[in-house]
C-alpha positions as YAML, in Angstrom:
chain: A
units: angstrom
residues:
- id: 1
  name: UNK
  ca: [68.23, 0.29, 38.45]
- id: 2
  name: UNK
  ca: [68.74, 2.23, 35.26]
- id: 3
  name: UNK
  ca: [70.67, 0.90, 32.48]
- id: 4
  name: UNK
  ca: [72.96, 2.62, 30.24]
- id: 5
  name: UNK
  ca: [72.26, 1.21, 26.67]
- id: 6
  name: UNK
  ca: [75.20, -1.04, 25.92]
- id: 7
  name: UNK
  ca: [74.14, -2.70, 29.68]
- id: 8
  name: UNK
  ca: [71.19, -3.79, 27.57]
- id: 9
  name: UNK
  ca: [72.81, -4.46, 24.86]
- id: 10
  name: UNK
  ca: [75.03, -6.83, 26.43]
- id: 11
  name: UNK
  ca: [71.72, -8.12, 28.90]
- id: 12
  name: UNK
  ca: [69.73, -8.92, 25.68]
- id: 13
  name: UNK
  ca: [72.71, -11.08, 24.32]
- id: 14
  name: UNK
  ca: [72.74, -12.83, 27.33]
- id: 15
  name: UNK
  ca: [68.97, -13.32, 26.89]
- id: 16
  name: UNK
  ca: [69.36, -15.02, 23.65]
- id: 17
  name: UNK
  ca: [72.34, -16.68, 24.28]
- id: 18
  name: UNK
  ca: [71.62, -18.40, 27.37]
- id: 19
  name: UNK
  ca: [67.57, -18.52, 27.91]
- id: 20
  name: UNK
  ca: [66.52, -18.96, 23.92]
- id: 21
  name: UNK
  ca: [70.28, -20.56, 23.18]
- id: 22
  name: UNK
  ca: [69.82, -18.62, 19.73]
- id: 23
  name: UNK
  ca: [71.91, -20.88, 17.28]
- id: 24
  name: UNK
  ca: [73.11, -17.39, 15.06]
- id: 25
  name: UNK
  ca: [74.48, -15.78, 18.19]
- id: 26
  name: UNK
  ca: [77.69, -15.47, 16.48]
- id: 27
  name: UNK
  ca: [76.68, -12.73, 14.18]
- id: 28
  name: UNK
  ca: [75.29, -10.40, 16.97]
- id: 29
  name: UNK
  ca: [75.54, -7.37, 17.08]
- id: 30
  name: UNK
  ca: [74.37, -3.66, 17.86]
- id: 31
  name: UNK
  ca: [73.10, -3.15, 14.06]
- id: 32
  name: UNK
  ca: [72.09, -6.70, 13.50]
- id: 33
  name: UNK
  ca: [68.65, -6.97, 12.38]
- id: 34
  name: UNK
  ca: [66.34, -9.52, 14.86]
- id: 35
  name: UNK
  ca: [64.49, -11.24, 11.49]
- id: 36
  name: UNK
  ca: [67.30, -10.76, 9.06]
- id: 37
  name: UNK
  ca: [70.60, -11.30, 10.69]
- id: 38
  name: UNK
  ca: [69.98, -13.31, 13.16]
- id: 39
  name: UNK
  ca: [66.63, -15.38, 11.45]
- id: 40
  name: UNK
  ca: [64.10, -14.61, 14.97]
- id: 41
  name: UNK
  ca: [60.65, -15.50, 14.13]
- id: 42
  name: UNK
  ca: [58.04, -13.72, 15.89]
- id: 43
  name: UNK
  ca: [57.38, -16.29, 18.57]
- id: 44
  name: UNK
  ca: [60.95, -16.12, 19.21]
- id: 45
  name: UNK
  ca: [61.01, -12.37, 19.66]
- id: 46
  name: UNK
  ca: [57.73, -12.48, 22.19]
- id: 47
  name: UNK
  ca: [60.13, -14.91, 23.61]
- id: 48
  name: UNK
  ca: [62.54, -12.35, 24.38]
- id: 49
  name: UNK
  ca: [60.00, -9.80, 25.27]
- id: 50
  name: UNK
  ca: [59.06, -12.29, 27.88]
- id: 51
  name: UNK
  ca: [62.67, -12.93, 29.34]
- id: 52
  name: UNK
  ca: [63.30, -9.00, 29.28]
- id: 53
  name: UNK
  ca: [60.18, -8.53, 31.54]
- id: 54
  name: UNK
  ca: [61.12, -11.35, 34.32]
- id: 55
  name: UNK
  ca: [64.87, -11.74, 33.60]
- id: 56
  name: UNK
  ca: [65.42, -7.63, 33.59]
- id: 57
  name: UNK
  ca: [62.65, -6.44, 35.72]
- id: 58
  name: UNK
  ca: [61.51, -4.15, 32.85]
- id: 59
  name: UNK
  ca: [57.78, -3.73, 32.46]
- id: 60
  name: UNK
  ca: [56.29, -3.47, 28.71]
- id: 61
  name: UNK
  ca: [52.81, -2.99, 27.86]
- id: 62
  name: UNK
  ca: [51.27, -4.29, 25.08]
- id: 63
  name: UNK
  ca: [50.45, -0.89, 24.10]
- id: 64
  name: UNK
  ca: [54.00, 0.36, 23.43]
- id: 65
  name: UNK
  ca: [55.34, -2.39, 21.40]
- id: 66
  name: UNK
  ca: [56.01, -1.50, 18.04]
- id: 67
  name: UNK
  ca: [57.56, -3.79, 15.24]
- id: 68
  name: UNK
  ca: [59.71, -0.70, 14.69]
- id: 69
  name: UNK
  ca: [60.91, -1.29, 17.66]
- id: 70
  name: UNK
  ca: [62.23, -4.77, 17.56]
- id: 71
  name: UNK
  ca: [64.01, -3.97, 14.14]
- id: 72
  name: UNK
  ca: [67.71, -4.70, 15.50]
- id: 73
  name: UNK
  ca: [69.72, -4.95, 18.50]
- id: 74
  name: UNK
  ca: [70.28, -1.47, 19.06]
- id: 75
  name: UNK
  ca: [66.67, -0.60, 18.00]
- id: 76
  name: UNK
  ca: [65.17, -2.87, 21.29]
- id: 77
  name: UNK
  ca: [68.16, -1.44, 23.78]
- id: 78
  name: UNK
  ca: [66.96, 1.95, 23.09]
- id: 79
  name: UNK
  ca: [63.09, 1.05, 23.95]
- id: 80
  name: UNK
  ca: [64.57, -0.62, 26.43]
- id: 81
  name: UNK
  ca: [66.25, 2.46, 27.83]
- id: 82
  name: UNK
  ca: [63.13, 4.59, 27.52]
- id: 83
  name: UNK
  ca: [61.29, 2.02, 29.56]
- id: 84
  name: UNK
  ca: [63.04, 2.29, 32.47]
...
């Protein structure tokens, strides 16, 4: 099943709502910035990485990750979306 990017936008919140109960949920958003905005270390972020791959079905290898990547919310739906 391919996503559209706000799917995964709104999947990802879910991810970090519900599976790492992220305590700055409140200030997601598409532009918010994983370290900045909403203070994810990097064990937190493999975190997510990990829920994405069984919670989403979406495969990443190691190879493609990029901390560019992972800069903000919108920045990881549209890796996401390439993934597919």
């Amino acid at each position: 099943m391919t996503r559209t990017k706000e799917e995964l936008i709104e999947a990802i919140y879910d991810l970090l709502k519900n599976k790492l109960n992220l305590p700055t949920i409140e200030s997601f958003h598409e532009n918010a910035r994983l370290n900045e905005d909403l203070y994810m270390d990097s064990v937190m972020i493999l975190e997510l990485i990990l829920f994405i791959e069984l919670d989403l079905g979406i495969k990443l290898p190691d190879e493609k990750l990029s901390p560019k990547d992972f800069q903000t919310v919108g920045h990881v739906a549209e890796f996401l979306k390439n993934q597919q």
